[in-house]
CSV table of C-alpha atoms in Angstrom, one decimal:
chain,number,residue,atom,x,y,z
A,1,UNK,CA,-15.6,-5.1,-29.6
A,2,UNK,CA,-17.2,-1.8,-28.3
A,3,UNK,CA,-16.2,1.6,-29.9
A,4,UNK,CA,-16.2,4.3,-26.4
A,5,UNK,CA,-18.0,7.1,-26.7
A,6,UNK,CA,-16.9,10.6,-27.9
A,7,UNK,CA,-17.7,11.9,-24.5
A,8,UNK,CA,-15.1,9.0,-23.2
A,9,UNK,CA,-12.9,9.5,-25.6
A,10,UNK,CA,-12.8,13.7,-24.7
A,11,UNK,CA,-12.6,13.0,-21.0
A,12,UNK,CA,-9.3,11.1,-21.9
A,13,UNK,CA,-7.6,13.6,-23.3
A,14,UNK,CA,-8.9,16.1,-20.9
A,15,UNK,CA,-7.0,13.7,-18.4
A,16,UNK,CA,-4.4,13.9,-20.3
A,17,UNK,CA,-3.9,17.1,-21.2
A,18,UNK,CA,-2.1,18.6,-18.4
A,19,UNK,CA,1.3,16.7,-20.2
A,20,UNK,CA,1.1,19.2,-23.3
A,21,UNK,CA,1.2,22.4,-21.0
A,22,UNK,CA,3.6,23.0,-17.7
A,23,UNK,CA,2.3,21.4,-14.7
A,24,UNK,CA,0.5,24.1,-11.9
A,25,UNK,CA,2.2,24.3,-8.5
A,26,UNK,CA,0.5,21.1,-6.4
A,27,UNK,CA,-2.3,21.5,-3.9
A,28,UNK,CA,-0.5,23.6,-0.8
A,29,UNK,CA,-1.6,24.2,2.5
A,30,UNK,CA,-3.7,27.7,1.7
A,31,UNK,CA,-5.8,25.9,-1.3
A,32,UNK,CA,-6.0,22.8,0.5
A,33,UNK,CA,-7.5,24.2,3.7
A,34,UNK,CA,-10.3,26.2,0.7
A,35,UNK,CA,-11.7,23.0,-0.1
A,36,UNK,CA,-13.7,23.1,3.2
A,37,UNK,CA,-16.3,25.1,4.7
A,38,UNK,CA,-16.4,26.2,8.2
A,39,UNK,CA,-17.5,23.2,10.1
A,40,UNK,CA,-14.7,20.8,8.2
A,41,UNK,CA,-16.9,19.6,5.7
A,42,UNK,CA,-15.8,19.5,1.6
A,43,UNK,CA,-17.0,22.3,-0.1
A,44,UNK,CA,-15.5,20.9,-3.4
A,45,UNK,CA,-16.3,17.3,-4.8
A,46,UNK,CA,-14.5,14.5,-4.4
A,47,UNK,CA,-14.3,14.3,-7.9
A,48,UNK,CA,-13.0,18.2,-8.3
A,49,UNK,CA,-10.1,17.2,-5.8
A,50,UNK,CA,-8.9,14.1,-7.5
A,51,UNK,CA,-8.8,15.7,-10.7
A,52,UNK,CA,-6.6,18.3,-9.4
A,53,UNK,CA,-4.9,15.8,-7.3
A,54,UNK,CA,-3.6,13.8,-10.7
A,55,UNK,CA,-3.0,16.8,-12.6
A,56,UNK,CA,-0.9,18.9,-10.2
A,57,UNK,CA,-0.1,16.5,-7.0
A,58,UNK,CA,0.2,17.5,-3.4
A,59,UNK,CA,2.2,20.0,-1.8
A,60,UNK,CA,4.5,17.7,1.3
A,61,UNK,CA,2.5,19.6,3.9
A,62,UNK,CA,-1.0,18.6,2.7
A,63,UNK,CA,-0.3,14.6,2.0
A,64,UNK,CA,-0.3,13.3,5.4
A,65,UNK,CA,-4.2,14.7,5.6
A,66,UNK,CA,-4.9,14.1,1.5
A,67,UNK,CA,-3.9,10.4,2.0
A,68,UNK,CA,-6.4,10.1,5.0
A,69,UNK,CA,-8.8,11.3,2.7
A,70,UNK,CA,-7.5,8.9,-0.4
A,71,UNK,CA,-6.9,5.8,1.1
A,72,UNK,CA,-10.2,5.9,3.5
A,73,UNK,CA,-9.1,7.0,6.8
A,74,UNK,CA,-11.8,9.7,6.8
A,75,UNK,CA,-14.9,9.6,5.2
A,76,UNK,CA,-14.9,12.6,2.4
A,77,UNK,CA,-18.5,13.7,3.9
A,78,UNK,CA,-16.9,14.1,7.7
A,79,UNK,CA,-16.9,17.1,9.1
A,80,UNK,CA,-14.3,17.9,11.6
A,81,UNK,CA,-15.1,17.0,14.8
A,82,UNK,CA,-16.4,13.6,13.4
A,83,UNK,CA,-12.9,13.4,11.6
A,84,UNK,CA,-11.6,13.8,15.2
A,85,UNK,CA,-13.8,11.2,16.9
A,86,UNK,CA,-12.2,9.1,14.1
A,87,UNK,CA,-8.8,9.3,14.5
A,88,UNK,CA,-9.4,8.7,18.2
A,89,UNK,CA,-11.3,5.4,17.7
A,90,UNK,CA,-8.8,4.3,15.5
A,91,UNK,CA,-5.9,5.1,18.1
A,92,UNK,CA,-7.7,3.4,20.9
A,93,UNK,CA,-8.4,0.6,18.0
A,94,UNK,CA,-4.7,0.3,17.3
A,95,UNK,CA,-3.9,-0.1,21.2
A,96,UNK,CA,-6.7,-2.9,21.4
A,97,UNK,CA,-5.1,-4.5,18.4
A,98,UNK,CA,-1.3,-4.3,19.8
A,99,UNK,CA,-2.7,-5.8,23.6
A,100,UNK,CA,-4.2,-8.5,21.8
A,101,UNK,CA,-0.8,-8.9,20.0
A,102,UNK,CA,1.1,-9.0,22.9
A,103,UNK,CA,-0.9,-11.6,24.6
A,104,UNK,CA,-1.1,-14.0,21.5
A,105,UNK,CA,2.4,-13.7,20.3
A,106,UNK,CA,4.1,-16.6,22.5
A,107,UNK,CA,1.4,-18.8,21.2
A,108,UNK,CA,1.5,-17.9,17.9
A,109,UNK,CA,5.7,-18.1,18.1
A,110,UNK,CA,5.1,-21.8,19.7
A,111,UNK,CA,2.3,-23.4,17.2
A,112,UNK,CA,2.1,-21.7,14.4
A,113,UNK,CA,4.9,-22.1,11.7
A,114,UNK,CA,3.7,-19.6,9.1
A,115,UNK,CA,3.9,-17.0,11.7
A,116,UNK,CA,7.4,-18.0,12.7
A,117,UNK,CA,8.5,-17.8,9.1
A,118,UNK,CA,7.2,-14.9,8.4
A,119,UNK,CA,8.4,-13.2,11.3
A,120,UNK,CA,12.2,-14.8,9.8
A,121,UNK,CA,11.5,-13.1,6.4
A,122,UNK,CA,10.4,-9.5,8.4
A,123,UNK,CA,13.3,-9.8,10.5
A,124,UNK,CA,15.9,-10.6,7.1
A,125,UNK,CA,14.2,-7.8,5.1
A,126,UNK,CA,14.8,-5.4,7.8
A,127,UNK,CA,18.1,-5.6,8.3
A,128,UNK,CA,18.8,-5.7,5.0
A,129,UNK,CA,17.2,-1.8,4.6
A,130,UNK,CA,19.2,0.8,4.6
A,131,UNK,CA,17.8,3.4,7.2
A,132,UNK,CA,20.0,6.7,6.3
A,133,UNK,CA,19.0,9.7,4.3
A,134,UNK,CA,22.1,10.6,2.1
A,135,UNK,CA,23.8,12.8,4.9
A,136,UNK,CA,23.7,9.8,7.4
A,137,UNK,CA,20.4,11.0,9.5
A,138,UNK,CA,18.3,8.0,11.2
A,139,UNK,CA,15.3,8.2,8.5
A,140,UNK,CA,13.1,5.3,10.6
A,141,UNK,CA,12.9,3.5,14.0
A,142,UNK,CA,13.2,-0.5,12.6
A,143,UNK,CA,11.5,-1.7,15.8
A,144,UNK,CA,8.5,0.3,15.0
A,145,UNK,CA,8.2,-0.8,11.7
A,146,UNK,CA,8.6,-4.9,12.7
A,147,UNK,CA,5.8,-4.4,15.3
A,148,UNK,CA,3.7,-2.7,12.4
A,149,UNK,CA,4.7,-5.5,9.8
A,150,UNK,CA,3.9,-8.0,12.2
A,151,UNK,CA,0.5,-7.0,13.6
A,152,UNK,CA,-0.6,-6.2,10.0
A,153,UNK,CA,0.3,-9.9,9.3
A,154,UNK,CA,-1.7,-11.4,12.2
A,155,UNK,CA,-4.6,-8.8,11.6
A,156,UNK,CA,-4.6,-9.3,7.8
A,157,UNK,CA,-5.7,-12.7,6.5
A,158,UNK,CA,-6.2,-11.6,2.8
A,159,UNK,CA,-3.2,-9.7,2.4
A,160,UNK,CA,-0.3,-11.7,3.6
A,161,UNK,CA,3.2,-10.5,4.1
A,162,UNK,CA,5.2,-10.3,0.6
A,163,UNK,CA,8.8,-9.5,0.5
A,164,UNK,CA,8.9,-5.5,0.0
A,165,UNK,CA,6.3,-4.9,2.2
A,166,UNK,CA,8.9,-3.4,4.7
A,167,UNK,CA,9.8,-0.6,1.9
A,168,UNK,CA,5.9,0.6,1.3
A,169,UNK,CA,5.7,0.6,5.4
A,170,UNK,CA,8.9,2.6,6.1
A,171,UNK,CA,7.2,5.4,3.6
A,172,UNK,CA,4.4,5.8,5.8
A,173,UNK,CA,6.8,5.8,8.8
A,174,UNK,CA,8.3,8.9,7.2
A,175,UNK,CA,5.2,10.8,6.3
A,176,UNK,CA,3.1,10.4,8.9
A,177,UNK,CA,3.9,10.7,13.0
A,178,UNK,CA,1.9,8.4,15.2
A,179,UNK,CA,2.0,4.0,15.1
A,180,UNK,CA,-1.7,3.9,14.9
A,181,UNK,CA,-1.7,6.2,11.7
A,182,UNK,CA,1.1,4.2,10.1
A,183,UNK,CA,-0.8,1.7,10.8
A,184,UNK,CA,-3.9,2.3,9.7
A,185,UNK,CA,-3.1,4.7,6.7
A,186,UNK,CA,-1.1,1.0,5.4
A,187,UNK,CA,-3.8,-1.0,5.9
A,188,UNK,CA,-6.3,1.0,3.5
A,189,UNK,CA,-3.6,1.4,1.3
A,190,UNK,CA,-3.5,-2.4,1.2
A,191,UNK,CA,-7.2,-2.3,0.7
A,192,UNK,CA,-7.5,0.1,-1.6
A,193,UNK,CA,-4.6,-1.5,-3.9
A,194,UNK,CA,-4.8,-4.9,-3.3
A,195,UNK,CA,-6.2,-5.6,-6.7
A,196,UNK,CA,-2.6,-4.2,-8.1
A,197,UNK,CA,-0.3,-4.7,-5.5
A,198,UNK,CA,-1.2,-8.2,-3.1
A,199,UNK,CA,-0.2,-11.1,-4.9
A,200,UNK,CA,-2.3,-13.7,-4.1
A,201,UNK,CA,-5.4,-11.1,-5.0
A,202,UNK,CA,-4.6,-9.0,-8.0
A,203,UNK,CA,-0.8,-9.4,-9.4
A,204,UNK,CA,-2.5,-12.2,-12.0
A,205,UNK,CA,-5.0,-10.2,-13.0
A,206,UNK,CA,-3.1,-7.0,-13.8
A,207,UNK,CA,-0.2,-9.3,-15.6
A,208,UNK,CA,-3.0,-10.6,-17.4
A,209,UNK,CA,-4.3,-7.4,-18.5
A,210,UNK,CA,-0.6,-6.4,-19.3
A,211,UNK,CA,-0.1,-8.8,-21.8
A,212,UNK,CA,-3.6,-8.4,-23.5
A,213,UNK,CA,-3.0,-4.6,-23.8
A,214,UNK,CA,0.2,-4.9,-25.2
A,215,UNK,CA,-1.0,-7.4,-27.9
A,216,UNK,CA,-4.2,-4.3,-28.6
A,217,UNK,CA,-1.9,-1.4,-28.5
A,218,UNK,CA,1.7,-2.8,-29.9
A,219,UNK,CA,1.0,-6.4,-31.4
A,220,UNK,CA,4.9,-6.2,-32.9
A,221,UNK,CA,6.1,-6.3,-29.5
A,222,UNK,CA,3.5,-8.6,-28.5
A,223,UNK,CA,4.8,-10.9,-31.1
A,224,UNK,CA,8.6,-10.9,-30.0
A,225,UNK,CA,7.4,-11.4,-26.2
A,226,UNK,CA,5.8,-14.2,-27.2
A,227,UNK,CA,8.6,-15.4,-29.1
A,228,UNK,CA,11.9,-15.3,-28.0
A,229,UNK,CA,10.8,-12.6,-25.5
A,230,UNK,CA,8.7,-15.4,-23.6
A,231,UNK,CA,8.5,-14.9,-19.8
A,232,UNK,CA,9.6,-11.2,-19.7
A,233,UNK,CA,5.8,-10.1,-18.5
A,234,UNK,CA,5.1,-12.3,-16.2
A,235,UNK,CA,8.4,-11.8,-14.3
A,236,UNK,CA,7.6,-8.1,-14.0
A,237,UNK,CA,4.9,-8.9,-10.9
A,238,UNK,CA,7.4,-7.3,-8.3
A,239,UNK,CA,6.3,-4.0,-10.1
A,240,UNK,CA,2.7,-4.5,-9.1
A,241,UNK,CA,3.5,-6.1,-5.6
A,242,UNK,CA,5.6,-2.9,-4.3
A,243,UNK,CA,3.7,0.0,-6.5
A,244,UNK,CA,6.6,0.4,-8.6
A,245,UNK,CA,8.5,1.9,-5.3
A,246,UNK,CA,11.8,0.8,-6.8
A,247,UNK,CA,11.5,2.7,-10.4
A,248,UNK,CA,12.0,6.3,-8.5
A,249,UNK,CA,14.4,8.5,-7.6
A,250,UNK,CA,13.1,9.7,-4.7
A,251,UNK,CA,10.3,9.1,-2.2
A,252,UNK,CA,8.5,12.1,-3.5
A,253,UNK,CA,8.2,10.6,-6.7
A,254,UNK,CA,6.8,6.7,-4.9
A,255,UNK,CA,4.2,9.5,-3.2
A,256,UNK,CA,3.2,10.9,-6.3
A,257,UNK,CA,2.6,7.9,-7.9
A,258,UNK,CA,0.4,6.2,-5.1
A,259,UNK,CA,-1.8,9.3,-4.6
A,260,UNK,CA,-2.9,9.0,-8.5
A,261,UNK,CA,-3.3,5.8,-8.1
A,262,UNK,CA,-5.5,6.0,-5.1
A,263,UNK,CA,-7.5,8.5,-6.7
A,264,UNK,CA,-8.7,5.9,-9.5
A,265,UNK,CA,-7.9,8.9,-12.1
A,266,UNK,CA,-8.0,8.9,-15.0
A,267,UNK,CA,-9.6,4.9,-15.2
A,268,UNK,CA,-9.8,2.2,-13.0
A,269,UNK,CA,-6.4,-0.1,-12.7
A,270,UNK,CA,-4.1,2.9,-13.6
A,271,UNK,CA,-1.1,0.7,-13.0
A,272,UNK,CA,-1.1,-1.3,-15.7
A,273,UNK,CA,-1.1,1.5,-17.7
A,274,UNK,CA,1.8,2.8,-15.9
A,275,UNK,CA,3.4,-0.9,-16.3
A,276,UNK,CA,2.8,-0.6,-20.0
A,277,UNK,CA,4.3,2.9,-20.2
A,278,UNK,CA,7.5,1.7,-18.6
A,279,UNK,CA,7.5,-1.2,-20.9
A,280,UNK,CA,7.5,0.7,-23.8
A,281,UNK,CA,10.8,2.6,-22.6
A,282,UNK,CA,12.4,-0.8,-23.4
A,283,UNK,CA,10.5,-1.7,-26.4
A,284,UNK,CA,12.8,-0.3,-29.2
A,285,UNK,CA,16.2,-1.8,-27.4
A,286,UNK,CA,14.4,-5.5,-27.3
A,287,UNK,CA,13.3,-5.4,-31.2
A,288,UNK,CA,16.4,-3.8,-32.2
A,289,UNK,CA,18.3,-6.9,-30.4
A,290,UNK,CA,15.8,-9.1,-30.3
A,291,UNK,CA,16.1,-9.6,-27.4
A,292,UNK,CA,15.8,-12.9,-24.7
A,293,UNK,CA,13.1,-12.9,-21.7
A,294,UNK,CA,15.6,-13.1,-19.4
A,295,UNK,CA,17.3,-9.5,-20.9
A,296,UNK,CA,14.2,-7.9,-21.5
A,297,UNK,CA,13.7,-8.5,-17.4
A,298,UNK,CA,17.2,-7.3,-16.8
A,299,UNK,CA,16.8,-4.5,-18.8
A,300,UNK,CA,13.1,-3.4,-16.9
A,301,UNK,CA,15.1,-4.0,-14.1
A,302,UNK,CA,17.3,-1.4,-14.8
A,303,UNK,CA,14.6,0.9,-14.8
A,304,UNK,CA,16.0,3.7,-12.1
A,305,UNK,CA,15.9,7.1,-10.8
A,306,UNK,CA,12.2,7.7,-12.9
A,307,UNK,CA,10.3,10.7,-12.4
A,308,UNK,CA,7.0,10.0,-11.6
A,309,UNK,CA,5.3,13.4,-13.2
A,310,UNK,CA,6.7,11.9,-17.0
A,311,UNK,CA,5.9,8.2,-15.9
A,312,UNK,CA,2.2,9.8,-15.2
A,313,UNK,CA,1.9,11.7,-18.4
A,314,UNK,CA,3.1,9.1,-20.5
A,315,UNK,CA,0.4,7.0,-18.9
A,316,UNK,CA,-2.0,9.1,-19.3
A,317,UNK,CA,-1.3,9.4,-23.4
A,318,UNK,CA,-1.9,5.5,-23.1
A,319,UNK,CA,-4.8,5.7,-21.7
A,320,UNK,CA,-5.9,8.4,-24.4
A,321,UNK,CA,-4.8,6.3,-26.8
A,322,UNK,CA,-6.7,4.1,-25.7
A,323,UNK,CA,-10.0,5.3,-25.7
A,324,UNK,CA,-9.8,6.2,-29.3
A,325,UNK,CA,-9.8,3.0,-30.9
A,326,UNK,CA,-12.5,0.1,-30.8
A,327,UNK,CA,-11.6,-1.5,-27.4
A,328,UNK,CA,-12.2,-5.2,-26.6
A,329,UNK,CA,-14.6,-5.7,-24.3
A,330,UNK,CA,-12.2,-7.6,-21.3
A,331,UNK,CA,-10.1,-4.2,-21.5
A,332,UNK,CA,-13.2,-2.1,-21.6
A,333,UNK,CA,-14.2,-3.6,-18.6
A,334,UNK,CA,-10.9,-3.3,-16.9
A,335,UNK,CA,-10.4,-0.2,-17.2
A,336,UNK,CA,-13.6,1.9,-17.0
C-alpha cells in the first residue's frame, strides 16, 4: 500500500471544506458571463470553474450553457463564434442523423429483433412516466423523447438502451430547448459517465470498487455484508445506471449531482463515493438488526427525497477520509 501525499491529503480537505462553512450563492448569470473575455474565450481555468462549480453549483439560468461546457458540447478553449459554428454543425448533424433514421427504421422494425424489443421496452417505460409537474402542467412532449431514445439506441452501439434511460432524457428535455441539444447534451453525458452509469461498461467496476472501499473504510460492515448481508451491494447497480436520479427530491438536486460529477471534482469516480455515503445512512439500522441482503436493499431503496448539497458534503468527508490513511493501491488508482 501507498501512503498519499500531504499535498493530496490538503487538497482533500480543501475539497471538502466548503461542508464546515455555509455554502456561497451558486454561479449566476453576472459571474458566469465574467469568466470570459471579450471575444467568448475563458478567462478563468477550467480547473477555477469546476472548483467553484462543486463548491457552490449553478444558478438554473447558467446550466443549460455550463453543461455544454461540462459534458463536451463546446470545447472550453472556443471562443464564441466558433461555439456558434458548433452548435450549428451539430444541428445540421442531428437532422442528418434523424433522415437517416427515418429511412432505416422500416428495415430495422422488419429484421432486426433487438431493435424491435427495444423499441417495446421505450415504448412500456414511457407510458409508465408520469409527465405532470405537481399543479398538473405538461412537463415533456413523450413523442420527442421516444424519437430521442430511439435514435440514441441506433446511433449508440456501446451504450445500449437500459431501463431508466427515459428518466435521465426527460431531464434534458426540461432544461434545455432544441431536439438536437437534448440530443447531443445526452449523448456526452453518456460518454462522459459511462464508466458509472452504462451497464455493460462501468456498473461492475464501480460495484467492485464499492465493496473494496467499504471493506478499507468500514470492515464491520464489510463483515455483516458478507455474511448475512450477502447480495445487498451488488443489487444496488440501478444507483449507478440512472446517476442516483431516484434518491432526490427534486430535479434540481439530480442536476446538482450530475454537474459535480461531470466536473471529475474532487477525484476521479465520485460516485462511488456518493454510493458509499448513502450506504453508510443505512449502516447503523443493518448492524443493529442484523440485517438480511434482501432488507438492506429494501431499506437503500427507501432512500427518498435526498438533498444533493448534504449527499455531496458527506461525500466529500469520505473522500477526505480517505486520503488520510495508507490507501491500497487498486483504490489509489481509482480514484486519483
Amino acid at each position: 500500500m501507498t501512503t498519499l501525499s500531504p499535498e493530496n491529503s490538503l487538497s482533500a480537505m480543501l475539497s471538502a471544506s466548503f461542508i464546515l462553512v455555509k455554502r456561497k450563492p451558486p454561479i449566476d448569470k453576472t459571474e458566469w458571463d465574467s469568466f470570459f473575455d471579450e471575444n467568448g474565450h475563458l478567462a478563468k481555468s477550467r480547473d477555477f470553474i469546476c472548483v467553484n462549480i462543486l463548491e457552490r453549483g449553478l444558478h438554473p439560468f447558467v446550466r443549460t450553457e455550463a453543461w455544454k461546457f461540462l459534458t463536451g458540447y463546446y470545447s472550453w478553449q472556443s471562443s464564441q463564434d466558433e461555439r456558434l459554428t458548433v452548435n450549428s454543425m451539430r444541428r445540421k448533424n442531428y437532422n442528418a442523423l434523424c433522415q437517416m433514421y427515418e429511412k432505416i427504421q422500416p428495415l430495422l422494425e422488419n429484421l432486426h429483433r433487438n431493435f424491435i424489443e427495444t423499441q417495446n421496452n421505450i415504448a412500456c417505460d414511457l407510458q409508465r412516466l408520469y409527465d405532470k409537474d405537481p399543479l398538473g402542467n405538461v412537463l415533456i412532449d413523450k413523442k420527442r423523447l421516444e424519437k430521442t431514445l430511439l435514435l440514441s439506441y441506433v446511433c449508440n452501439n456501446q451504450a445500449e438502451y437500459q431501463r431508466g434511460f427515459h428518466e435521465m432524457v426527460m431531464l434534458f428535455q426540461i432544461m434545455v430547448e432544441h431536439d438536437h441539444e437534448i440530443f447531443w447534451l445526452f449523448q456526452f453525458f453518456l460518454q462522459k459517465t459511462e464508466h458509472s452509469c452504462v451497464i455493460n461498461i462501468g456498473v461492475g467496476k464501480n460495484l467492485d470498487m464499492l465493496n473494496n472501499l467499504i471493506t478499507f473504510l468500514d470492515p464491520v460492515f464489510a463483515e455483516h455484508l458478507k455474511g448475512k448481508g450477502a447480495g445487498a451491494v451488488q443489487a444496488l447497480f440501478p444507483w449507478f445506471c440512472l446517476c442516483f436520479q431516484r434518491a432526490f427530491k427534486s430535479f434540481d438536486d439530480v442536476w446538482r449531482l450530475w454537474e459535480v460529477l461531470l466536473t471529475g471534482k474532487p477525484c476521479r469516480n465520485f460516485q462511488v463515493l456518493v454510493a458509499y455515503s448513502m450506504l453508510q445512512m443505512v449502516r447503523e439500522q443493518a448492524l443493529l438488526e442484523s440485517m438480511s441482503g434482501d432488507a438492506i436493499l429494501l431499506a437503500c431503496n427507501k432512500l427518498i427525497d435526498l438533498d444533493a448539497d448534504e449527499l455531496i458534503s458527506a461525500a466529500c468527508m469520505v473522500y477526505a477520509e480517505l486520503m488520510q490513511k495508507d490507501v491500497p493501491q487498486p483504490l489509489k488508482n481509482f480514484f486519483l
